[in-house]
Amino acid sequence: MTGQTEAKKTFTNIIGGQPVPAADGSTMDVLDPTTGAVYATAPQSAAEDVDRAYAAASKAYETWRWATPSERQLGLLKFADHVEANAEELVAVEVQDTGKPSGLTMSEEIGPMVDQLRFFAGAARVLEGRSSGEYLRGHTSSIRREPVGVVGQVSPWNYPMMMAVWKLAPALAAGCSVVIKPSDTTPASTVWMVNALQEFYPPGVVNVVCGDRDTGAALTSHAAPALVSITGSTRAGIAVATAAAKNLTRSHLELGGKAPVVVFDDASIEAAVEGIATAGYFNGGQDCTAATRVIAQAGIYDDFVAALTAKAKETRTGAPDDEDVLYGSINNANQLNHIAGLVERAAQSADVTAGGTRIDGPGFYYPPTVVAGVHQDDEIVQTEVFGPVITVQKFADESEALRAANGTEYGLASSVWTTNIDTAARMSAQLDFGCVWINTHIPLVAEMPHGGFKKSGYGKDLSMYGFEDYTRIKHVMHYHGLGA
């Protein structure tokens, strides 16, 4: 022990290839969620900073838009290699901001991120369109796929580095220039990545501004971007869509979720509990696709609740360096209070069979929790908890299960647990969600789209569908007179 306090870190904006503070010098504190203590400061950017970032992105776009697919690909491939080679450093940066387990962050996030970067690098060279030809005599028509232009992006605090990749990779593959704003509680990994990207892209192609909701509002209401993209709450998505509409700016919204997990009597209770507990408690349930709303058939309901309760009690949360934990701290004090409040109110009419009280001590920790005996109109069933809380309600037959599953304003993800292929087929056709998993929950691959319906937003992340969102389509018709 030296007795000395470790110096606080200082993050900066990166605009036009240069690290810069906020124009007026304002900063905000960044907390370590495992202790609740301030460990760094970041710029509290204002409208002037957003103006500067968009000016840099607009200037860069004049040239970058003409980059060839191979040039766009090469930058992403080099960046993927950089992330892979410097994974330990990036994970350490991410963990200090989020409180996640270091080992799981390395094993569960770095590999998919690198794969997603390489997927979009490949996608840059295979954009498709209708073949050119004579659809009117004497005229040849062709389709041009062009970058949509300058884009503004807002990323969330639950998966800061991975969500930044989901946003940056398709935009850069398409030839767009970017201004991205990370969450005010988790700026570190985004700043790290944007700083690294300066080596592989011309100045101004990728810019980052740090700040709070006001900064995000300035970013998404600005006249410069052709597209604004946000991953966040439904409330935030509505605000972004409203602001973007004033300029007729395209919006891409990946918002909240309340995933139904329908478990039929013929399902394997052991397999369902193992898969659902992992998908519900991983990352502290701070995932819009988390398996946190179980709808179990009456014949297995009691046994399922008992097994899930036992699993929750053996699941551990703790410090990032503890290799035996499934998840770390909750991201911030406001979120911890939100989770605790929902469970406390639910306990007045439902059964909390595991967890249910915040963990004493420093940092923002909440235990794996099961709330059984809930009903469809309960607050905790209709509200996104975004924490390590799994609710369980009972259903009698398939039609009741379907009504309960679809009976929410969200439409992002869902899963069905059954050994009956016909049941699985009927349910997957009728569930009103952007993704339906069968006998699993939460795996994602770069080739398949991620995005929801209803108040879970619109637009797709990942896949060629997500890539196409960053392009625009132009029809070119040439009169030549042949065959006229």
Short mmCIF file of C-alpha atoms in Angstrom, two decimals:
data_model
loop_
_atom_site.label_atom_id
_atom_site.label_comp_id
_atom_site.label_asym_id
_atom_site.label_seq_id
_atom_site.Cartn_x
_atom_site.Cartn_y
_atom_site.Cartn_z
CA MET A 1 0.00 0.00 0.00
CA THR A 2 1.45 3.36 -1.01
CA GLY A 3 -1.27 5.42 0.60
CA GLN A 4 -1.68 7.34 -2.64
CA THR A 5 -4.99 7.68 -4.46
CA GLU A 6 -4.92 6.51 -8.07
CA ALA A 7 -5.19 9.44 -10.47
CA LYS A 8 -8.53 9.78 -12.21
CA LYS A 9 -8.65 8.99 -15.89
CA THR A 10 -9.68 11.64 -18.39
CA PHE A 11 -11.61 10.80 -21.53
CA THR A 12 -11.96 13.18 -24.47
CA ASN A 13 -14.13 13.66 -27.49
CA ILE A 14 -12.53 12.73 -30.81
CA ILE A 15 -13.50 15.12 -33.58
CA GLY A 16 -11.82 15.33 -36.98
CA GLY A 17 -9.22 12.83 -35.86
CA GLN A 18 -8.16 14.84 -32.80
CA PRO A 19 -8.80 14.28 -29.09
CA VAL A 20 -10.55 17.39 -27.76
CA PRO A 21 -12.37 18.44 -24.57
CA ALA A 22 -15.82 19.95 -24.60
CA ALA A 23 -15.68 23.43 -26.10
CA ASP A 24 -16.67 25.07 -22.82
CA GLY A 25 -14.50 22.76 -20.71
CA SER A 26 -17.44 21.05 -19.00
CA THR A 27 -16.93 17.52 -17.68
CA MET A 28 -18.98 14.80 -16.05
CA ASP A 29 -17.97 12.13 -13.56
CA VAL A 30 -17.75 8.47 -14.57
CA LEU A 31 -18.33 5.94 -11.78
CA ASP A 32 -16.95 2.48 -11.20
CA PRO A 33 -20.19 0.53 -10.57
CA THR A 34 -18.42 -2.05 -8.41
CA THR A 35 -17.63 0.63 -5.82
CA GLY A 36 -19.84 3.58 -6.69
CA ALA A 37 -16.75 5.80 -6.68
CA VAL A 38 -15.69 8.29 -9.37
CA TYR A 39 -12.78 6.92 -11.37
CA ALA A 40 -12.74 9.19 -14.44
CA THR A 41 -14.12 12.29 -16.10
CA ALA A 42 -15.48 12.69 -19.61
CA PRO A 43 -16.58 15.72 -21.63
CA GLN A 44 -20.05 17.05 -21.02
CA SER A 45 -20.55 17.98 -24.64
CA ALA A 46 -23.03 20.63 -25.75
CA ALA A 47 -24.60 21.72 -29.03
CA GLU A 48 -21.37 23.45 -30.10
CA ASP A 49 -19.44 20.19 -29.80
CA VAL A 50 -22.08 18.32 -31.78
CA ASP A 51 -21.91 21.00 -34.48
CA ARG A 52 -18.13 20.58 -34.70
CA ALA A 53 -18.41 16.80 -34.91
CA TYR A 54 -21.01 16.89 -37.67
CA ALA A 55 -18.96 19.49 -39.57
CA ALA A 56 -15.96 17.14 -39.41
CA ALA A 57 -18.07 14.15 -40.48
CA SER A 58 -19.64 16.12 -43.36
CA LYS A 59 -16.26 17.26 -44.63
CA ALA A 60 -14.84 13.73 -44.43
CA TYR A 61 -17.87 12.29 -46.19
CA GLU A 62 -17.20 14.34 -49.31
CA THR A 63 -14.22 12.08 -49.98
CA TRP A 64 -15.00 8.95 -47.97
CA ARG A 65 -18.28 8.34 -49.83
CA TRP A 66 -16.25 7.47 -52.94
CA ALA A 67 -14.14 4.82 -51.19
CA THR A 68 -14.34 1.49 -53.00
CA PRO A 69 -15.87 -1.58 -51.32
CA SER A 70 -12.38 -3.06 -50.97
CA GLU A 71 -11.15 0.07 -49.19
CA ARG A 72 -14.11 0.02 -46.81
CA GLN A 73 -13.50 -3.65 -46.19
CA LEU A 74 -9.82 -3.21 -45.46
CA GLY A 75 -10.40 -0.66 -42.71
CA LEU A 76 -12.80 -2.97 -40.87
CA LEU A 77 -10.52 -5.97 -41.26
CA LYS A 78 -7.58 -4.04 -39.83
CA PHE A 79 -9.72 -2.82 -36.95
CA ALA A 80 -10.96 -6.36 -36.25
CA ASP A 81 -7.34 -7.53 -36.07
CA HIS A 82 -6.55 -4.62 -33.73
CA VAL A 83 -9.41 -5.49 -31.38
CA GLU A 84 -8.36 -9.14 -31.35
CA ALA A 85 -4.71 -8.30 -30.66
CA ASN A 86 -5.55 -5.82 -27.91
CA ALA A 87 -8.48 -7.68 -26.38
CA GLU A 88 -7.13 -7.73 -22.84
CA GLU A 89 -6.68 -3.96 -22.80
CA LEU A 90 -10.15 -3.34 -24.25
CA VAL A 91 -11.80 -5.74 -21.80
CA ALA A 92 -10.11 -4.00 -18.88
CA VAL A 93 -11.46 -0.67 -20.14
CA GLU A 94 -14.97 -2.12 -20.53
CA VAL A 95 -15.00 -3.84 -17.15
CA GLN A 96 -14.10 -0.70 -15.21
CA ASP A 97 -17.07 1.09 -16.76
CA THR A 98 -19.57 -1.76 -16.45
CA GLY A 99 -18.52 -4.01 -13.56
CA LYS A 100 -18.86 -7.09 -15.77
CA PRO A 101 -16.90 -10.30 -15.08
CA SER A 102 -13.59 -10.03 -16.91
CA GLY A 103 -13.45 -13.65 -18.06
CA LEU A 104 -16.98 -13.71 -19.45
CA THR A 105 -16.51 -10.36 -21.15
CA MET A 106 -13.47 -11.76 -22.90
CA SER A 107 -15.06 -15.07 -23.87
CA GLU A 108 -18.60 -13.91 -24.69
CA GLU A 109 -18.07 -10.47 -26.26
CA ILE A 110 -14.67 -10.12 -27.92
CA GLY A 111 -15.11 -13.10 -30.24
CA PRO A 112 -18.56 -12.07 -31.49
CA MET A 113 -17.43 -8.46 -31.93
CA VAL A 114 -14.46 -9.48 -34.06
CA ASP A 115 -16.69 -11.80 -36.07
CA GLN A 116 -19.26 -9.04 -36.61
CA LEU A 117 -16.57 -6.63 -37.81
CA ARG A 118 -15.34 -9.22 -40.28
CA PHE A 119 -18.87 -9.99 -41.42
CA PHE A 120 -19.56 -6.37 -42.31
CA ALA A 121 -16.13 -6.12 -43.92
CA GLY A 122 -17.22 -8.90 -46.26
CA ALA A 123 -20.68 -7.43 -46.69
CA ALA A 124 -19.14 -4.22 -48.06
CA ARG A 125 -18.30 -6.12 -51.25
CA VAL A 126 -21.55 -7.98 -51.90
CA LEU A 127 -24.35 -5.43 -51.90
CA GLU A 128 -27.11 -6.57 -54.22
CA GLY A 129 -29.70 -4.87 -56.40
CA ARG A 130 -31.98 -5.62 -59.34
CA SER A 131 -29.96 -6.42 -62.45
CA SER A 132 -29.66 -3.69 -65.05
CA GLY A 133 -31.80 -4.14 -68.13
CA GLU A 134 -34.44 -2.75 -70.45
CA TYR A 135 -37.66 -2.40 -68.47
CA LEU A 136 -38.83 0.26 -70.96
CA ARG A 137 -38.00 -0.09 -74.63
CA GLY A 138 -35.03 2.04 -75.61
CA HIS A 139 -33.97 2.63 -72.01
CA THR A 140 -31.58 0.77 -69.74
CA SER A 141 -32.26 0.96 -65.99
CA SER A 142 -29.84 0.17 -63.22
CA ILE A 143 -29.80 0.47 -59.43
CA ARG A 144 -27.10 2.29 -57.47
CA ARG A 145 -26.61 1.45 -53.80
CA GLU A 146 -25.09 4.50 -52.15
CA PRO A 147 -24.15 5.32 -48.55
CA VAL A 148 -27.00 7.12 -46.87
CA GLY A 149 -24.60 9.88 -45.78
CA VAL A 150 -23.53 11.26 -42.43
CA VAL A 151 -25.09 9.34 -39.54
CA GLY A 152 -25.59 10.10 -35.86
CA GLN A 153 -25.57 7.18 -33.42
CA VAL A 154 -26.37 6.77 -29.73
CA SER A 155 -25.24 3.57 -27.98
CA PRO A 156 -26.39 2.15 -24.62
CA TRP A 157 -24.68 1.25 -21.34
CA ASN A 158 -25.52 -2.47 -21.15
CA TYR A 159 -23.09 -3.62 -23.88
CA PRO A 160 -21.10 -0.45 -24.64
CA MET A 161 -18.32 -1.89 -26.79
CA MET A 162 -20.43 -4.48 -28.62
CA MET A 163 -23.25 -2.05 -29.40
CA ALA A 164 -20.70 0.45 -30.71
CA VAL A 165 -19.51 -2.26 -33.11
CA TRP A 166 -23.10 -3.00 -34.17
CA LYS A 167 -23.47 0.66 -35.11
CA LEU A 168 -20.06 1.57 -36.48
CA ALA A 169 -19.41 -1.53 -38.59
CA PRO A 170 -22.37 -1.36 -41.02
CA ALA A 171 -22.08 2.41 -41.32
CA LEU A 172 -18.40 2.27 -42.25
CA ALA A 173 -18.94 -0.71 -44.55
CA ALA A 174 -21.58 1.29 -46.43
CA GLY A 175 -19.33 4.35 -46.81
CA CYS A 176 -21.03 6.60 -44.26
CA SER A 177 -19.25 8.93 -41.86
CA VAL A 178 -20.26 8.81 -38.22
CA VAL A 179 -20.77 10.82 -35.05
CA ILE A 180 -21.42 8.44 -32.15
CA LYS A 181 -22.36 9.24 -28.56
CA PRO A 182 -21.92 6.56 -25.90
CA SER A 183 -23.94 6.48 -22.69
CA ASP A 184 -22.84 8.98 -20.07
CA THR A 185 -22.15 6.11 -17.65
CA THR A 186 -20.02 4.03 -20.06
CA PRO A 187 -17.97 6.18 -22.45
CA ALA A 188 -14.63 4.40 -22.04
CA SER A 189 -14.68 1.56 -24.57
CA THR A 190 -16.28 3.67 -27.30
CA VAL A 191 -13.62 6.35 -26.89
CA TRP A 192 -10.97 3.60 -26.96
CA MET A 193 -12.36 2.14 -30.20
CA VAL A 194 -12.90 5.45 -31.99
CA ASN A 195 -9.37 6.45 -31.05
CA ALA A 196 -8.08 3.19 -32.53
CA LEU A 197 -10.14 3.67 -35.69
CA GLN A 198 -8.25 6.88 -36.49
CA GLU A 199 -5.36 4.69 -37.63
CA PHE A 200 -7.50 3.00 -40.26
CA TYR A 201 -9.81 5.78 -41.52
CA PRO A 202 -9.32 9.36 -42.71
CA PRO A 203 -9.83 12.12 -40.12
CA GLY A 204 -13.49 12.92 -39.51
CA VAL A 205 -14.91 9.64 -40.79
CA VAL A 206 -15.46 8.44 -37.21
CA ASN A 207 -16.10 10.93 -34.41
CA VAL A 208 -17.21 10.51 -30.80
CA VAL A 209 -18.82 13.04 -28.50
CA CYS A 210 -19.45 12.22 -24.84
CA GLY A 211 -22.30 13.61 -22.81
CA ASP A 212 -25.71 13.10 -21.28
CA ARG A 213 -29.30 13.09 -22.59
CA ASP A 214 -29.03 16.72 -23.66
CA THR A 215 -26.02 15.84 -25.80
CA GLY A 216 -27.97 12.97 -27.31
CA ALA A 217 -30.88 15.28 -28.06
CA ALA A 218 -28.56 17.73 -29.82
CA LEU A 219 -27.08 14.84 -31.83
CA THR A 220 -30.40 13.33 -32.95
CA SER A 221 -32.25 16.59 -33.65
CA HIS A 222 -29.43 18.07 -35.75
CA ALA A 223 -30.06 18.85 -39.41
CA ALA A 224 -26.78 17.31 -40.64
CA PRO A 225 -27.33 13.54 -40.40
CA ALA A 226 -29.22 11.56 -43.03
CA LEU A 227 -29.87 8.84 -40.45
CA VAL A 228 -29.94 8.71 -36.66
CA SER A 229 -29.68 5.40 -34.85
CA ILE A 230 -30.23 4.62 -31.19
CA THR A 231 -30.19 1.57 -28.98
CA GLY A 232 -32.03 2.42 -25.80
CA SER A 233 -35.34 2.60 -24.02
CA THR A 234 -38.69 3.06 -25.73
CA ARG A 235 -38.94 6.50 -24.12
CA ALA A 236 -35.61 7.50 -25.63
CA GLY A 237 -36.55 6.04 -29.01
CA ILE A 238 -39.78 8.03 -29.16
CA ALA A 239 -37.83 11.19 -28.34
CA VAL A 240 -35.31 10.46 -31.10
CA ALA A 241 -37.99 9.64 -33.68
CA THR A 242 -39.87 12.81 -32.80
CA ALA A 243 -36.76 14.97 -33.08
CA ALA A 244 -35.66 13.32 -36.33
CA ALA A 245 -39.09 13.80 -37.88
CA LYS A 246 -38.69 17.58 -37.80
CA ASN A 247 -35.94 17.26 -40.40
CA LEU A 248 -37.41 14.17 -42.10
CA THR A 249 -34.28 12.35 -40.96
CA ARG A 250 -34.38 8.59 -41.15
CA SER A 251 -34.36 6.89 -37.75
CA HIS A 252 -33.18 3.43 -36.78
CA LEU A 253 -34.52 2.36 -33.37
CA GLU A 254 -33.52 -0.73 -31.38
CA LEU A 255 -35.48 -0.27 -28.17
CA GLY A 256 -36.70 -2.12 -25.10
CA GLY A 257 -38.06 -5.61 -24.76
CA LYS A 258 -40.06 -7.88 -22.49
CA ALA A 259 -39.31 -11.28 -23.95
CA PRO A 260 -41.91 -13.99 -23.30
CA VAL A 261 -40.45 -17.42 -22.56
CA VAL A 262 -43.23 -19.97 -23.11
CA VAL A 263 -42.56 -23.35 -21.46
CA PHE A 264 -44.96 -26.18 -22.36
CA ASP A 265 -45.67 -29.27 -20.25
CA ASP A 266 -43.67 -31.50 -22.60
CA ALA A 267 -40.48 -29.44 -22.29
CA SER A 268 -37.46 -30.71 -20.39
CA ILE A 269 -37.60 -28.79 -17.11
CA GLU A 270 -33.88 -29.31 -16.52
CA ALA A 271 -32.89 -27.98 -19.95
CA ALA A 272 -35.40 -25.12 -19.79
CA VAL A 273 -34.27 -23.97 -16.34
CA GLU A 274 -30.60 -24.12 -17.31
CA GLY A 275 -31.13 -22.17 -20.54
CA ILE A 276 -33.59 -19.65 -19.12
CA ALA A 277 -31.57 -18.90 -15.99
CA THR A 278 -28.45 -18.29 -18.06
CA ALA A 279 -30.33 -16.11 -20.56
CA GLY A 280 -32.17 -14.27 -17.80
CA TYR A 281 -29.31 -13.57 -15.39
CA PHE A 282 -26.38 -13.14 -17.82
CA ASN A 283 -25.13 -9.54 -17.76
CA GLY A 284 -27.38 -9.02 -14.76
CA GLY A 285 -30.46 -9.25 -16.97
CA GLN A 286 -29.42 -5.93 -18.50
CA ASP A 287 -30.32 -7.06 -21.99
CA CYS A 288 -33.39 -6.14 -24.01
CA THR A 289 -33.71 -9.77 -25.12
CA ALA A 290 -33.20 -11.29 -21.64
CA ALA A 291 -35.32 -14.31 -20.72
CA THR A 292 -37.08 -12.66 -17.81
CA ARG A 293 -40.83 -13.26 -18.43
CA VAL A 294 -41.57 -16.98 -18.16
CA ILE A 295 -45.04 -18.28 -19.04
CA ALA A 296 -45.16 -21.90 -17.81
CA GLN A 297 -47.92 -24.44 -18.44
CA ALA A 298 -49.92 -25.58 -15.40
CA GLY A 299 -48.72 -29.20 -15.50
CA ILE A 300 -45.07 -28.27 -14.86
CA TYR A 301 -45.52 -24.89 -13.21
CA ASP A 302 -44.76 -25.93 -9.62
CA ASP A 303 -41.78 -28.10 -10.54
CA PHE A 304 -40.43 -25.40 -12.83
CA VAL A 305 -40.66 -22.70 -10.15
CA ALA A 306 -38.93 -24.97 -7.64
CA ALA A 307 -36.12 -25.81 -10.06
CA LEU A 308 -35.65 -22.21 -11.18
CA THR A 309 -35.60 -21.04 -7.56
CA ALA A 310 -32.88 -23.54 -6.73
CA LYS A 311 -30.89 -22.46 -9.79
CA ALA A 312 -31.20 -18.79 -8.84
CA LYS A 313 -29.95 -19.48 -5.34
CA GLU A 314 -26.81 -21.16 -6.66
CA THR A 315 -26.12 -18.43 -9.25
CA ARG A 316 -23.58 -15.87 -8.08
CA THR A 317 -22.89 -12.21 -8.70
CA GLY A 318 -19.72 -10.45 -7.64
CA ALA A 319 -16.52 -8.67 -8.55
CA PRO A 320 -15.09 -8.67 -12.09
CA ASP A 321 -12.10 -10.81 -11.09
CA ASP A 322 -14.25 -13.55 -9.50
CA GLU A 323 -14.27 -16.41 -12.01
CA ASP A 324 -17.29 -18.10 -10.41
CA VAL A 325 -19.84 -15.34 -10.97
CA LEU A 326 -22.34 -15.21 -13.85
CA TYR A 327 -22.71 -11.45 -13.75
CA GLY A 328 -21.30 -8.39 -12.03
CA SER A 329 -22.74 -5.15 -10.78
CA ILE A 330 -25.79 -3.31 -12.01
CA ASN A 331 -24.61 -0.44 -14.18
CA ASN A 332 -25.75 2.53 -12.11
CA ALA A 333 -27.62 3.59 -8.99
CA ASN A 334 -30.75 4.69 -10.84
CA GLN A 335 -31.08 1.30 -12.49
CA LEU A 336 -30.53 -0.49 -9.19
CA ASN A 337 -33.32 1.56 -7.60
CA HIS A 338 -35.59 0.80 -10.56
CA ILE A 339 -35.06 -2.95 -10.17
CA ALA A 340 -35.47 -2.94 -6.41
CA GLY A 341 -38.64 -0.85 -6.59
CA LEU A 342 -40.33 -3.16 -9.09
CA VAL A 343 -39.56 -6.24 -7.00
CA GLU A 344 -40.66 -4.59 -3.74
CA ARG A 345 -44.02 -3.63 -5.24
CA ALA A 346 -44.47 -7.06 -6.86
CA ALA A 347 -43.84 -8.77 -3.51
CA GLN A 348 -47.08 -7.30 -2.18
CA SER A 349 -49.10 -9.73 -4.31
CA ALA A 350 -46.64 -12.30 -5.74
CA ASP A 351 -44.12 -14.77 -4.28
CA VAL A 352 -40.45 -13.81 -4.26
CA THR A 353 -38.90 -17.27 -4.06
CA ALA A 354 -35.25 -16.23 -4.49
CA GLY A 355 -33.35 -12.98 -4.02
CA GLY A 356 -35.47 -9.86 -3.83
CA THR A 357 -33.31 -7.55 -1.73
CA ARG A 358 -30.33 -5.50 -2.84
CA ILE A 359 -26.93 -6.65 -1.65
CA ASP A 360 -25.34 -4.61 1.13
CA GLY A 361 -21.92 -3.07 0.62
CA PRO A 362 -20.23 -0.83 -1.93
CA GLY A 363 -21.25 -0.85 -5.55
CA PHE A 364 -24.53 -1.58 -7.27
CA TYR A 365 -25.29 -5.27 -6.77
CA TYR A 366 -28.59 -7.15 -6.91
CA PRO A 367 -29.05 -10.92 -6.44
CA PRO A 368 -30.59 -13.42 -8.87
CA THR A 369 -34.31 -13.12 -8.20
CA VAL A 370 -37.42 -15.17 -8.99
CA VAL A 371 -40.92 -13.70 -8.67
CA ALA A 372 -43.59 -16.38 -9.08
CA GLY A 373 -47.37 -16.21 -9.14
CA VAL A 374 -47.52 -13.03 -11.20
CA HIS A 375 -50.43 -12.08 -13.44
CA GLN A 376 -50.59 -10.58 -16.92
CA ASP A 377 -51.51 -7.06 -15.83
CA ASP A 378 -48.95 -6.83 -13.02
CA GLU A 379 -46.52 -3.94 -13.27
CA ILE A 380 -43.50 -6.26 -13.16
CA VAL A 381 -44.90 -8.29 -16.08
CA GLN A 382 -45.59 -5.27 -18.28
CA THR A 383 -42.52 -3.16 -17.38
CA GLU A 384 -39.00 -3.84 -18.59
CA VAL A 385 -37.03 -4.63 -15.42
CA PHE A 386 -33.59 -4.73 -17.08
CA GLY A 387 -32.15 -6.57 -14.12
CA PRO A 388 -31.52 -10.11 -12.78
CA VAL A 389 -35.21 -10.80 -12.16
CA ILE A 390 -37.23 -13.64 -13.72
CA THR A 391 -41.00 -13.67 -13.32
CA VAL A 392 -43.13 -16.80 -13.72
CA GLN A 393 -46.82 -16.93 -14.56
CA LYS A 394 -49.10 -19.89 -15.32
CA PHE A 395 -51.10 -20.79 -18.42
CA ALA A 396 -53.59 -23.57 -19.19
CA ASP A 397 -53.51 -24.01 -22.96
CA GLU A 398 -51.77 -22.79 -26.12
CA SER A 399 -54.24 -20.00 -26.87
CA GLU A 400 -53.84 -18.57 -23.37
CA ALA A 401 -50.06 -18.78 -23.67
CA LEU A 402 -50.16 -16.89 -26.96
CA ARG A 403 -52.37 -14.14 -25.54
CA ALA A 404 -50.07 -13.73 -22.55
CA ALA A 405 -46.92 -13.74 -24.68
CA ASN A 406 -48.22 -11.14 -27.13
CA GLY A 407 -49.90 -9.10 -24.40
CA THR A 408 -47.22 -6.46 -24.08
CA GLU A 409 -46.27 -3.27 -25.90
CA TYR A 410 -42.86 -4.74 -26.77
CA GLY A 411 -42.01 -7.00 -29.70
CA LEU A 412 -38.28 -7.71 -29.73
CA ALA A 413 -37.57 -11.33 -28.79
CA SER A 414 -39.27 -14.49 -27.53
CA SER A 415 -38.70 -18.20 -27.05
CA VAL A 416 -40.73 -21.42 -27.00
CA TRP A 417 -39.72 -24.53 -25.07
CA THR A 418 -41.39 -27.74 -26.29
CA THR A 419 -40.57 -31.12 -27.83
CA ASN A 420 -43.59 -30.89 -30.16
CA ILE A 421 -42.54 -29.57 -33.56
CA ASP A 422 -46.10 -28.62 -34.48
CA THR A 423 -46.49 -26.57 -31.32
CA ALA A 424 -43.21 -24.82 -32.05
CA ALA A 425 -44.27 -24.07 -35.63
CA ARG A 426 -47.66 -22.65 -34.62
CA MET A 427 -46.21 -20.51 -31.85
CA SER A 428 -43.33 -19.14 -33.92
CA ALA A 429 -45.77 -18.11 -36.65
CA GLN A 430 -48.04 -16.24 -34.23
CA LEU A 431 -45.62 -14.68 -31.76
CA ASP A 432 -45.42 -10.96 -32.54
CA PHE A 433 -41.70 -10.58 -31.99
CA GLY A 434 -38.72 -9.93 -34.23
CA CYS A 435 -36.98 -13.10 -33.08
CA VAL A 436 -38.35 -16.46 -31.91
CA TRP A 437 -35.97 -19.02 -30.41
CA ILE A 438 -37.00 -22.67 -30.06
CA ASN A 439 -35.59 -24.54 -27.03
CA THR A 440 -32.92 -21.90 -26.56
CA HIS A 441 -32.83 -18.20 -25.80
CA ILE A 442 -30.42 -15.35 -26.64
CA PRO A 443 -27.85 -16.71 -29.17
CA LEU A 444 -27.16 -14.24 -31.99
CA VAL A 445 -25.13 -14.56 -35.18
CA ALA A 446 -23.83 -11.86 -37.50
CA GLU A 447 -25.68 -13.28 -40.50
CA MET A 448 -29.15 -13.02 -38.94
CA PRO A 449 -31.06 -9.78 -38.16
CA HIS A 450 -31.77 -8.43 -34.70
CA GLY A 451 -34.63 -5.98 -34.25
CA GLY A 452 -38.20 -5.79 -33.10
CA PHE A 453 -41.80 -4.82 -33.71
CA LYS A 454 -44.26 -2.54 -31.89
CA LYS A 455 -42.61 -0.35 -29.24
CA SER A 456 -39.36 -2.27 -29.53
CA GLY A 457 -38.64 -0.07 -32.54
CA TYR A 458 -37.80 -0.60 -36.20
CA GLY A 459 -34.74 -1.21 -38.31
CA LYS A 460 -32.38 -4.16 -38.00
CA ASP A 461 -28.97 -4.64 -36.49
CA LEU A 462 -26.55 -7.27 -37.82
CA SER A 463 -27.05 -9.16 -41.13
CA MET A 464 -27.40 -7.76 -44.63
CA TYR A 465 -30.73 -6.25 -43.58
CA GLY A 466 -28.92 -4.12 -41.01
CA PHE A 467 -26.28 -3.20 -43.58
CA GLU A 468 -28.88 -2.06 -46.09
CA ASP A 469 -30.32 0.37 -43.53
CA TYR A 470 -27.16 2.46 -44.02
CA THR A 471 -27.64 2.69 -47.78
CA ARG A 472 -30.00 4.48 -50.12
CA ILE A 473 -31.27 3.30 -53.50
CA LYS A 474 -30.99 5.32 -56.68
CA HIS A 475 -32.57 4.42 -60.01
CA VAL A 476 -30.49 5.41 -63.05
CA MET A 477 -32.21 5.28 -66.47
CA HIS A 478 -30.27 5.75 -69.71
CA TYR A 479 -32.01 6.37 -73.02
CA HIS A 480 -30.23 4.77 -75.96
CA GLY A 481 -33.05 4.11 -78.41
CA LEU A 482 -32.30 0.42 -79.09
CA GLY A 483 -35.51 -1.55 -79.67
CA ALA A 484 -37.70 1.52 -79.41
#
